Amino acid sequence: MAETVPVDRRQRAQELRSQLQKASYAYYVLDAPDLPDEVYDRLYRELQDLETQYPELVTPDSPTQRVGERPASQFTALEHNIPLYSLENAFDIDEYRQWEGRWQRQTPDIDSAAVVAELKIDGNALALTYEKGLLTRGVTRGDGISGEDITQNIRTIRSIPLRLQIDNPPPRVEVRGEAFIPNDVFDRINADRQANGEALFANPRNAAAGTLRQLDSRVVAQRRLDFFAYTLLLPEGEGGLTLPQTQEDSLAALQTLGFKVNPNRKLCPTAADVAQFYDQWDEARTQLPYLTDGVVVKLNDLPLQERLGFTQKFPRWAIALKYPAEEVPTILQDMTVQIGRTGAVTPVAELAPVKLAGTTVSRATLHNADRLAELNLYKGDTVIVRKAGEIIPEVVRVLSDLRPEGAQLCQLPTHCPECGETLVRPVNEAVTRCINPSCPAIVRGDLIHWASRQALDIAGLGEKWIQQLLAQNLVSSVADLYELTVEELLSLERMGQKSAQNLVDAIAASKSQPWARVLFGLGIRHVGAVNAQLLAKQFYTVDLLATAPPEEIESVYGIGPEIAYSVYEWFQAEANKSLITRLKDKKIGVQLEGAPPSDEPTDLPMMGKTFVLTGTLPTLSRKEAKAKIEESGGKVTGSVSSKTSYVVVGVDAGSKLAKAEKLGIQRLSEDDLLTLLQQTASS
């Protein structure tokens, strides 16, 4: 029978936890230690002994629980409460001004707005969830829709509180930020690895990523990661914390909760202020104890952030203004072109191999015909290469004074090098394309994409096998893969009986991949893995998506008009209709539907009604109005069409109202909306 905990021992344990938590906060967050290390160690040991004697004294927020005793066997994928989008990049102040112009065009009633600029930490994004003040889960960014549950490892980061520093915490809070390894810690880790004959980490970000995915949290604790919080997602009107209205308020609230936030930030009323902050830190950043590769700029007004929303990939209200990447000179030996799976023609620079940002580079993108003409490249030119976003090598300029005599100008071909068809450049596009759907390069790209890990994940079906399948006319579309036989595969060079059977089995196994992966595998322009998941969740069968108008597709959270129209247009093409028909065949049988939304009532009063909100409502925010409509079964879309049931009008309504009046759509005020919802709910 467990020993009853004496009252004085229970009280002592609570006092020790409180004292140690305060000491950790002072040391790791405030950088102002108030307890000598030896005193902290003695108190920690005393608490540890108490918890060993009385296990029921152990609480989730106890400092002794930061390091797990047993390694994790694996990491579980968890869906983010709200998608964790990455940021769009700008590489100079001119590109920043272009971004500023884009969001201003989305809000013609707002000429300018202050932004908060803070140094961008070169680390790994995390999403932390607190329930009733206690840390309950920590998840990596992953693909933005879901990430890995690494809660056990996150608990070892001492600048992340296990309990929020507030007496009346909200029921649920989500905090987002960046985990990173300070420079001096990184140097120590690599020195230890070198001494032990282990491979060195390439940079602190690489070390942080590897550390966070360690199965043994004791290893994570030894590497002493740090954390800066930058986003607070707080349910409205809950708990003892006022809902922030600005990014500045949000950062202040994070500090109140016990988090470390980056002190190197500034409220910037104008783009000139942003430029000054950006230039100030270009050289000064080398003196920081951690790596930074740019400045993150966010609109300070949080309601304005909500109003602007997201594109298919990025928030419209934030951007990363990156510092120039490392640049090196090399020789342009030749120029080739690549034909992508959408027919896009990309000129590629073939370079004399050169070391760049830790890797050897021998090829670099030249983007498109406009960029090629702007560079005025000749074979044999000395060119300057950098990594765009520190990932993709690109040619940034030419040292024309070093051009050899008789050099040949680099130009795009007029005909596709794969199929011989004339290349075209669609109106209002920078990209030149091959528009022959039977082009071997396009078909090859479709097949490679379909078999890729994020799509149907067909093990063993790599590019070399796909090239042979095409060369022998065994396949001409993704549907043909499912009719391949072992006997046909044995005709491929170096394909044995066992390999052929394994490949047939892998193709058959891909039939069980979920609808979202199949949708991504179709290769619709602008539909990445994240957008495919968003669409598949709303349109849970291929037929629902194939028959949806653009405005209905656009109503999905995170899907913009460009994506919506691209999806709509794809399903109108006869070749794609034929492909879907073949994929539906029972002999092929890939998953073209998922589970319908669970527990969705079908008898709600506004079911089937579509609303559009425009202008500023007197008392309701757009989020609140949308929630009330959806609770009644209605749907809120971003654009007016003939299928719109009502347009809800507030102050400073824009073009949506004019279009609604032209189409004769019923107009509602906020009071009208509330009355309608109340009447239908009671009828």
XYZ file of C-alpha atoms in Angstrom:
683
model
C 0.000 0.000 0.000
C 1.367 3.420 -0.966
C 2.685 5.531 1.887
C 0.529 8.554 2.706
C 2.362 11.810 2.004
C 2.752 13.902 5.158
C 1.343 17.414 4.802
C 4.723 19.044 5.469
C 6.388 16.918 2.748
C 3.660 17.803 0.225
C 4.041 21.491 1.088
C 7.840 21.280 0.842
C 7.624 19.696 -2.621
C 5.335 22.493 -3.802
C 7.708 25.136 -2.424
C 10.692 23.479 -4.114
C 8.887 23.279 -7.472
C 7.926 26.937 -7.265
C 11.434 28.051 -6.277
C 13.127 25.992 -8.997
C 10.674 27.199 -11.666
C 11.377 30.825 -10.717
C 15.118 30.167 -10.779
C 14.886 28.537 -14.226
C 12.853 31.482 -15.550
C 15.405 33.975 -14.207
C 18.308 31.996 -15.652
C 17.032 30.873 -19.044
C 14.530 33.569 -19.987
C 15.568 36.755 -18.161
C 19.285 35.887 -18.354
C 19.552 37.185 -14.766
C 20.360 34.241 -12.459
C 19.156 34.747 -8.878
C 20.308 31.400 -7.460
C 23.881 30.017 -7.443
C 24.268 26.777 -9.387
C 25.267 24.762 -6.334
C 22.169 25.952 -4.454
C 19.924 25.117 -7.397
C 21.494 21.632 -7.611
C 20.910 20.955 -3.904
C 17.257 22.048 -4.090
C 16.760 20.000 -7.244
C 18.219 16.908 -5.533
C 15.982 17.461 -2.499
C 12.867 17.580 -4.730
C 14.080 14.529 -6.634
C 14.487 12.589 -3.395
C 11.015 13.605 -2.196
C 9.431 12.473 -5.459
C 11.315 9.167 -5.328
C 10.028 8.538 -1.790
C 6.493 9.753 -2.585
C 5.815 9.173 -6.360
C 2.369 10.780 -6.032
C 4.139 14.114 -5.520
C 5.342 14.068 -9.143
C 3.468 16.657 -11.245
C 3.700 17.308 -15.023
C 5.273 20.709 -14.427
C 7.913 19.505 -11.979
C 11.467 20.498 -13.032
C 12.468 16.844 -12.602
C 10.167 15.876 -15.476
C 12.023 17.845 -18.122
C 14.142 14.840 -19.085
C 12.407 11.554 -19.850
C 13.869 8.401 -18.339
C 13.278 6.182 -21.365
C 13.960 6.852 -25.052
C 10.909 7.245 -27.276
C 10.371 4.380 -29.721
C 9.017 6.664 -32.451
C 7.360 10.007 -33.091
C 3.627 10.239 -33.769
C 2.205 12.550 -36.433
C -0.254 15.109 -35.026
C -2.424 17.527 -36.992
C -1.871 21.199 -36.169
C -4.808 23.003 -34.578
C -4.277 25.741 -37.178
C -2.022 25.191 -40.235
C 1.552 26.300 -39.543
C 2.458 28.140 -42.724
C 5.978 29.102 -43.742
C 6.810 32.680 -44.750
C 7.254 34.202 -48.181
C 10.796 35.501 -48.756
C 12.028 38.877 -49.966
C 15.720 39.334 -50.730
C 15.984 43.113 -50.759
C 13.966 46.157 -49.755
C 12.506 46.516 -53.277
C 10.949 43.053 -53.017
C 9.703 44.014 -49.556
C 7.971 47.066 -51.057
C 6.358 44.820 -53.681
C 4.957 42.653 -50.866
C 3.722 45.802 -49.130
C 1.954 46.853 -52.329
C 0.280 43.435 -52.636
C -1.344 43.487 -49.211
C -2.370 47.129 -49.674
C -4.192 46.196 -52.883
C -6.123 43.628 -50.862
C -7.270 46.407 -48.485
C -7.945 49.517 -50.616
C -9.385 51.280 -47.562
C -5.982 51.144 -45.785
C -3.058 53.092 -47.228
C -0.419 52.104 -44.690
C 0.043 50.230 -41.428
C 2.845 49.800 -38.913
C 4.784 46.552 -38.847
C 6.899 44.787 -36.242
C 10.347 43.772 -37.482
C 12.324 41.199 -35.521
C 15.402 39.169 -36.317
C 14.655 35.839 -37.990
C 16.134 32.972 -36.001
C 17.777 30.259 -38.087
C 16.209 27.342 -36.238
C 13.189 25.030 -36.229
C 9.554 26.085 -35.821
C 7.534 24.519 -32.996
C 3.872 24.669 -31.973
C 3.250 24.318 -28.219
C -0.132 23.638 -26.646
C -0.972 24.533 -23.032
C -4.152 23.317 -21.344
C -5.142 24.970 -18.068
C -1.637 26.417 -17.997
C 0.249 23.115 -18.401
C 2.336 22.155 -21.430
C 0.514 19.192 -22.982
C 2.084 18.839 -26.408
C 4.812 20.140 -28.681
C 4.820 19.539 -32.421
C 7.277 20.273 -35.236
C 6.206 22.260 -38.300
C 6.213 19.150 -40.499
C 4.316 19.852 -43.720
C 2.322 22.705 -42.152
C -0.805 20.572 -41.721
C 0.706 18.021 -39.348
C 4.020 17.570 -37.586
C 5.770 15.164 -35.235
C 4.867 14.969 -31.562
C 8.174 15.643 -29.787
C 6.687 16.780 -26.467
C 9.149 14.726 -24.453
C 12.087 16.494 -26.106
C 10.535 19.945 -25.906
C 10.189 19.552 -22.142
C 14.002 19.579 -21.923
C 14.259 23.122 -23.338
C 14.498 25.224 -20.197
C 13.389 28.491 -21.814
C 10.031 26.790 -22.524
C 7.890 26.903 -19.358
C 6.190 23.684 -18.306
C 3.558 25.832 -16.614
C 2.437 29.298 -17.751
C 3.396 32.097 -15.364
C -0.170 33.294 -14.799
C -2.656 32.646 -11.987
C -5.748 32.255 -14.172
C -4.597 30.647 -17.437
C -7.010 30.225 -20.350
C -8.332 26.683 -20.898
C -6.214 26.370 -24.026
C -3.345 28.401 -25.464
C -1.091 27.725 -28.427
C 2.357 29.301 -28.622
C 4.583 29.188 -31.673
C 8.241 29.967 -31.865
C 11.702 28.872 -32.952
C 13.966 26.362 -31.239
C 17.661 26.919 -31.905
C 21.141 26.058 -30.725
C 23.335 29.021 -29.664
C 26.655 29.367 -31.466
C 28.861 28.482 -28.494
C 26.821 25.357 -27.764
C 27.031 24.374 -31.436
C 30.820 24.711 -31.357
C 30.994 22.531 -28.231
C 28.744 19.849 -29.766
C 30.866 19.644 -32.911
C 34.086 19.551 -30.876
C 32.702 16.600 -28.892
C 31.569 14.844 -32.076
C 34.976 15.335 -33.685
C 36.696 13.926 -30.600
C 34.424 10.878 -30.778
C 34.993 10.378 -34.507
C 31.399 11.302 -35.387
C 30.220 13.290 -38.421
C 30.014 17.021 -37.753
C 26.799 19.008 -38.030
C 26.815 21.377 -41.011
C 25.344 24.333 -39.105
C 23.356 25.142 -35.936
C 19.994 24.753 -37.707
C 20.971 21.273 -38.888
C 22.108 20.443 -35.346
C 18.855 21.716 -33.841
C 16.743 19.682 -36.267
C 18.717 16.532 -35.530
C 18.546 17.156 -31.801
C 14.777 17.669 -31.716
C 14.278 14.277 -33.390
C 16.484 12.376 -30.934
C 14.643 9.409 -29.466
C 16.435 9.845 -26.132
C 15.409 13.102 -24.466
C 18.496 12.954 -22.234
C 20.607 13.629 -25.336
C 18.348 16.580 -26.154
C 18.791 17.994 -22.650
C 22.588 17.807 -22.935
C 22.566 19.916 -26.109
C 20.914 22.883 -24.361
C 18.531 24.176 -27.020
C 16.996 27.609 -26.593
C 13.639 29.020 -27.708
C 12.163 32.364 -28.770
C 8.352 32.633 -28.847
C 6.769 34.837 -31.514
C 3.069 33.906 -31.907
C 0.259 33.621 -29.349
C -3.002 31.946 -30.374
C -5.491 32.677 -27.624
C -9.224 31.839 -27.475
C -11.201 35.055 -27.254
C -12.409 36.191 -23.814
C -11.112 33.193 -21.861
C -8.884 33.108 -18.806
C -6.993 35.896 -17.118
C -5.266 37.231 -20.210
C -6.604 40.026 -22.421
C -6.844 39.117 -26.087
C -3.984 41.014 -27.818
C -4.895 43.404 -30.629
C -1.368 43.973 -31.931
C 1.761 41.920 -32.510
C 3.529 44.058 -29.908
C 0.823 43.221 -27.364
C 1.126 39.565 -28.294
C 4.886 39.546 -27.627
C 4.319 41.324 -24.304
C 1.688 38.729 -23.379
C 4.143 35.934 -24.210
C 6.644 37.464 -21.811
C 3.949 37.658 -19.141
C 3.291 33.945 -19.652
C 6.967 33.168 -19.027
C 8.458 32.961 -22.516
C 11.609 34.460 -23.910
C 10.957 36.695 -26.939
C 13.569 38.183 -29.219
C 14.646 41.568 -27.774
C 16.022 42.612 -31.169
C 12.806 43.945 -32.687
C 11.323 47.294 -33.634
C 7.935 48.843 -34.397
C 8.311 50.325 -37.884
C 5.686 52.816 -39.137
C 7.151 52.924 -42.685
C 9.135 50.858 -45.169
C 12.055 53.241 -44.616
C 12.091 52.229 -40.937
C 12.127 48.566 -41.958
C 15.055 49.245 -44.304
C 16.942 51.017 -41.506
C 16.423 48.072 -39.113
C 17.396 45.588 -41.842
C 20.603 47.483 -42.716
C 21.481 48.019 -39.056
C 21.593 44.291 -38.368
C 23.276 43.219 -41.618
C 26.719 43.537 -40.021
C 25.741 43.630 -36.339
C 24.196 40.161 -36.552
C 27.663 38.595 -36.700
C 28.103 39.607 -33.048
C 24.948 37.820 -31.878
C 25.190 34.563 -29.879
C 22.907 32.825 -32.397
C 22.484 32.702 -36.175
C 20.005 34.926 -37.977
C 19.440 34.908 -41.729
C 17.065 37.842 -42.045
C 14.281 39.948 -40.557
C 10.690 38.781 -40.094
C 8.167 41.569 -40.730
C 4.564 41.261 -39.533
C 1.700 43.720 -39.669
C 1.232 44.954 -36.125
C -2.579 45.090 -36.328
C -3.858 41.547 -35.559
C -7.423 42.155 -36.859
C -5.829 43.322 -40.116
C -3.783 40.102 -40.183
C -6.996 38.107 -39.855
C -8.648 40.133 -42.602
C -5.805 39.512 -45.048
C -5.617 35.774 -44.382
C -3.398 33.457 -46.406
C -2.367 32.577 -49.942
C -1.977 28.926 -50.912
C 1.393 28.864 -49.138
C 1.982 31.948 -47.003
C 0.287 34.432 -44.700
C -0.352 37.690 -46.589
C 0.460 39.736 -43.469
C 4.057 38.609 -42.910
C 7.257 38.201 -44.895
C 10.858 37.181 -44.262
C 13.295 39.814 -45.517
C 16.413 37.669 -46.027
C 20.025 38.767 -46.014
C 22.091 38.088 -49.151
C 23.326 34.519 -49.392
C 26.976 33.587 -49.865
C 28.109 34.298 -53.436
C 30.944 32.677 -55.407
C 32.319 33.021 -58.969
C 32.572 30.127 -61.440
C 32.547 29.465 -65.197
C 29.390 28.871 -67.261
C 30.270 25.849 -69.388
C 26.920 25.413 -71.143
C 23.198 26.104 -70.948
C 20.575 23.331 -71.102
C 16.817 23.336 -70.548
C 14.548 21.185 -68.391
C 10.897 20.479 -69.177
C 8.861 20.109 -65.999
C 5.722 18.048 -65.483
C 3.564 21.151 -66.169
C 5.469 21.777 -69.402
C 7.410 24.686 -67.882
C 10.742 25.268 -69.633
C 13.536 26.122 -67.214
C 16.953 27.167 -68.542
C 19.777 25.636 -66.501
C 23.364 26.830 -66.200
C 25.936 24.025 -66.401
C 28.821 25.244 -64.265
C 32.393 24.376 -63.423
C 31.910 22.735 -59.973
C 32.308 25.157 -57.089
C 31.855 25.008 -53.295
C 28.857 27.070 -52.130
C 27.297 27.242 -48.640
C 28.726 23.870 -47.680
C 27.905 21.925 -50.865
C 29.424 21.460 -54.319
C 27.365 23.151 -57.035
C 27.621 22.319 -60.736
C 24.169 23.446 -61.966
C 22.084 26.540 -61.283
C 18.651 27.744 -62.339
C 18.263 30.621 -64.785
C 14.499 30.778 -64.073
C 12.932 31.839 -67.394
C 13.404 33.634 -70.726
C 13.128 37.095 -69.155
C 15.859 36.350 -66.634
C 18.024 34.786 -69.333
C 17.723 37.912 -71.488
C 18.395 40.157 -68.499
C 21.628 38.307 -67.650
C 22.784 38.320 -71.317
C 24.716 35.095 -70.817
C 27.382 33.686 -73.127
C 29.038 30.292 -72.884
C 32.368 30.659 -71.107
C 31.196 33.622 -69.022
C 32.398 34.069 -65.465
C 29.225 34.183 -63.378
C 28.374 34.837 -59.741
C 26.292 32.078 -58.118
C 24.390 32.074 -54.842
C 21.780 29.869 -53.189
C 18.331 31.442 -53.391
C 16.797 31.064 -49.950
C 20.007 29.120 -49.154
C 18.552 26.145 -51.043
C 18.432 26.508 -54.844
C 21.607 27.643 -56.666
C 21.008 30.550 -59.063
C 23.116 32.806 -61.277
C 22.825 36.379 -60.018
C 25.124 38.313 -62.325
C 27.762 38.078 -65.047
C 31.289 39.485 -65.057
C 31.083 40.450 -68.734
C 34.591 41.989 -68.743
C 35.961 38.444 -68.447
C 33.963 37.122 -71.425
C 36.130 35.083 -73.859
C 36.324 36.132 -77.496
C 33.891 34.460 -79.877
C 31.618 33.312 -77.044
C 28.156 32.014 -78.053
C 24.969 33.677 -76.730
C 22.717 31.463 -74.603
C 19.102 31.399 -75.850
C 16.020 29.302 -75.237
C 15.173 26.856 -78.031
C 12.069 27.533 -80.119
C 10.979 23.864 -80.035
C 10.703 21.387 -77.184
C 13.887 19.297 -77.015
C 11.806 16.310 -75.831
C 8.940 16.161 -78.338
C 9.806 18.736 -81.006
C 6.589 20.748 -80.582
C 6.758 24.558 -80.761
C 7.224 26.155 -77.347
C 4.766 28.895 -76.338
C 4.662 31.609 -73.733
C 1.105 32.137 -72.423
C -0.126 35.716 -72.042
C 0.634 37.255 -68.632
C 3.068 34.462 -67.721
C 6.830 34.632 -67.373
C 7.236 30.930 -68.078
C 7.677 29.408 -71.534
C 5.872 26.061 -71.889
C 5.508 22.943 -73.962
C 1.749 22.483 -74.289
C 1.821 18.986 -75.788
C 0.164 16.757 -73.109
C 1.843 13.720 -74.706
C 5.329 15.224 -74.393
C 7.591 12.533 -72.897
C 8.961 15.050 -70.389
C 5.473 15.942 -69.123
C 4.382 12.306 -68.942
C 7.663 11.385 -67.251
C 7.178 14.211 -64.746
C 3.603 13.090 -64.048
C 4.759 9.534 -63.366
C 7.652 10.602 -61.135
C 5.350 12.904 -59.191
C 2.654 10.222 -58.848
C 5.181 7.723 -57.439
C 6.854 10.246 -55.121
C 6.879 9.842 -51.350
C 4.297 12.563 -50.615
C 1.937 11.255 -53.317
C 1.317 7.526 -53.911
C 4.727 6.546 -52.452
C 5.425 3.640 -54.826
C 8.609 2.056 -53.456
C 11.139 1.150 -56.122
C 9.539 3.119 -58.961
C 12.314 5.611 -59.588
C 13.120 7.805 -62.552
C 15.331 5.203 -64.273
C 12.558 2.592 -64.349
C 10.022 5.193 -65.488
C 12.289 6.182 -68.380
C 12.510 2.549 -69.487
C 8.745 2.059 -69.189
C 8.205 5.066 -71.433
C 10.924 4.036 -73.891
C 9.262 0.633 -74.362
C 5.763 2.164 -74.589
C 4.547 0.180 -71.586
C 2.920 3.240 -69.994
C 1.643 6.599 -71.216
C -0.210 7.752 -68.061
C -0.347 7.008 -64.331
C -3.369 4.747 -64.895
C -1.238 2.417 -67.046
C 0.963 1.617 -64.043
C -1.848 -0.419 -62.494
C -2.122 -2.703 -65.515
C 1.564 -3.643 -65.669
C 2.405 -7.319 -65.323
C 5.514 -9.079 -64.058
C 6.103 -10.435 -67.580
C 6.102 -6.923 -69.062
C 8.482 -5.634 -66.409
C 10.934 -8.471 -67.083
C 11.561 -6.886 -70.497
C 13.267 -3.939 -68.779
C 17.034 -3.880 -68.623
C 18.410 -5.334 -65.357
C 14.926 -6.134 -64.044
C 14.823 -9.562 -62.390
C 11.877 -11.755 -61.389
C 11.952 -10.718 -57.732
C 12.349 -7.002 -58.504
C 9.500 -7.166 -61.012
C 7.202 -8.843 -58.502
C 8.169 -6.336 -55.796
C 7.357 -3.436 -58.115
C 3.970 -4.893 -59.097
C 3.208 -5.393 -55.392
C 4.297 -1.831 -54.540
C 2.049 -0.409 -57.266
C -0.863 -2.496 -55.958
C -0.151 -1.356 -52.385
C -0.394 2.286 -53.486
C -4.113 1.758 -54.110
C -4.646 2.090 -50.360
C -3.139 5.591 -50.185
C -5.745 8.127 -48.984
C -7.674 10.470 -51.271
C -5.583 13.484 -50.241
C -2.414 11.819 -51.528
C -4.106 10.815 -54.772
C -5.278 14.408 -55.241
C -1.723 15.658 -54.720
C -0.466 12.959 -57.089
C -2.695 14.256 -59.912
C -0.248 17.146 -60.209
C -2.744 20.002 -60.478
C -0.917 23.324 -60.729
C -0.617 25.186 -57.408
C -1.960 22.196 -55.424
C 0.811 21.064 -53.103
C 0.601 18.406 -50.406
C -0.831 20.826 -47.840
C -3.499 22.236 -50.160
C -4.430 18.719 -51.263
C -5.172 17.815 -47.646
C -7.281 20.939 -47.160
C -9.279 20.252 -50.323
C -9.708 16.531 -49.670
C -11.070 17.238 -46.219
C -13.769 19.550 -47.611
C -14.447 17.707 -50.888
C -14.257 14.138 -49.670
C -14.900 12.548 -53.084
C -13.402 13.285 -56.466
C -16.877 13.919 -57.899
C -17.593 16.642 -55.315
C -14.377 18.424 -56.245
C -14.738 17.846 -59.990
C -18.181 19.490 -60.069
C -17.441 22.360 -57.638
C -17.400 25.922 -59.057
C -14.322 28.063 -58.346
C -16.049 30.163 -55.658
C -16.974 27.042 -53.689
C -13.416 25.726 -53.893
C -12.123 29.121 -52.768
C -14.295 28.951 -49.640
C -11.926 26.357 -48.161
C -9.687 27.954 -45.521
C -6.229 28.563 -47.035
C -7.325 28.207 -50.679
C -7.087 31.383 -52.765
C -8.687 32.262 -56.119
C -5.650 31.231 -58.171
C -5.653 27.717 -56.700
C -9.435 27.461 -56.922
C -9.487 28.334 -60.622
C -6.552 26.013 -61.341
C -8.417 23.085 -59.752
C -11.643 23.967 -61.567
C -9.829 24.300 -64.917
C -7.990 20.974 -64.462
C -11.230 19.060 -64.037
C -12.710 20.670 -67.183
C -10.002 19.241 -69.460
C -11.183 16.207 -71.428
C -7.871 14.363 -70.986
C -8.144 14.729 -67.209
C -11.792 13.621 -67.220
C -10.687 10.497 -69.078
C -7.909 9.902 -66.550
C -10.345 10.130 -63.621
C -12.700 7.721 -65.383
C -9.871 5.209 -65.761
C -8.751 5.636 -62.144
C -12.322 4.907 -61.037
C -12.201 1.535 -62.803
C -12.339 -1.344 -60.301
C -9.274 -2.916 -61.927
C -7.271 0.125 -60.845
C -9.176 1.083 -57.718
C -7.164 3.945 -56.230
C -8.819 5.881 -53.411
C -10.848 8.700 -54.930
C -12.859 9.397 -51.826
C -12.291 9.761 -48.118
C -14.422 9.714 -45.020
C -17.239 12.285 -45.031
C -17.017 14.982 -42.344
C -18.033 13.286 -39.102
C -21.013 14.285 -37.000
C -22.194 16.950 -39.411
C -25.951 17.476 -39.016
C -27.935 17.636 -42.230
C -31.002 19.431 -40.867
C -29.492 22.775 -39.872
C -31.650 25.772 -40.912
C -29.041 27.451 -43.143
C -27.816 24.229 -44.780
C -27.231 24.915 -48.469
C -27.194 28.719 -48.047
C -24.105 30.682 -49.062
C -23.140 34.012 -47.465
C -20.603 36.682 -48.417
C -19.371 39.227 -45.835
C -18.280 42.704 -46.937
C -17.329 45.804 -44.973
C -16.947 46.215 -41.200
C -19.888 45.055 -39.092
C -20.970 47.166 -36.059
C -20.310 44.602 -33.314
C -19.298 41.284 -34.866
C -15.846 40.528 -36.203
C -15.734 38.604 -39.474
C -14.588 35.564 -37.560
C -17.583 35.792 -35.195
C -20.079 36.343 -38.013
C -18.625 33.435 -39.965
C -18.836 31.170 -36.900
C -22.510 32.038 -36.315
C -23.386 31.337 -39.946
C -21.530 28.040 -39.978
C -23.143 26.973 -36.695
C -26.482 27.285 -38.486
C -25.232 25.163 -41.385
C -24.449 28.011 -43.788
C -21.265 28.502 -45.768
C -19.207 31.697 -46.034
C -17.310 32.326 -49.270
C -14.969 35.087 -50.315
C -16.555 36.089 -53.604
C -20.024 36.884 -54.910
C -21.597 34.692 -57.593
C -25.038 33.721 -58.845
C -25.036 30.954 -56.225
C -24.650 33.419 -53.321
C -27.763 33.436 -51.094
C -27.080 36.567 -49.019
C -24.512 39.345 -48.822
C -23.963 40.693 -45.287
C -23.039 44.367 -45.517
C -21.121 46.532 -43.055
C -19.452 49.939 -43.132
C -17.183 50.679 -46.124
C -18.490 47.758 -48.179
C -16.557 47.358 -51.407
C -17.016 45.890 -54.870
C -18.699 42.760 -53.515
C -21.789 44.817 -52.647
C -21.975 46.326 -56.139
C -21.711 42.879 -57.726
C -24.381 41.504 -55.357
C -26.772 44.337 -56.250
C -26.170 43.721 -59.947
C -27.050 40.035 -59.481
C -30.098 40.841 -57.336
C -28.770 39.023 -54.261
C -30.520 39.755 -50.968
C -28.677 42.229 -48.750
C -28.506 41.832 -44.953
C -27.315 44.160 -42.219
C -25.780 42.696 -39.065
C -29.172 42.998 -37.296
C -30.872 41.314 -40.277
C -28.372 38.470 -40.111
C -28.845 37.896 -36.385
C -32.643 38.026 -36.757
C -32.534 35.559 -39.657
C -30.349 33.136 -37.743
C -32.521 33.418 -34.633
C -35.764 32.920 -36.546
C -34.538 29.901 -38.469
C -33.065 28.368 -35.311
C -36.419 28.568 -33.504
C -38.604 27.476 -36.430
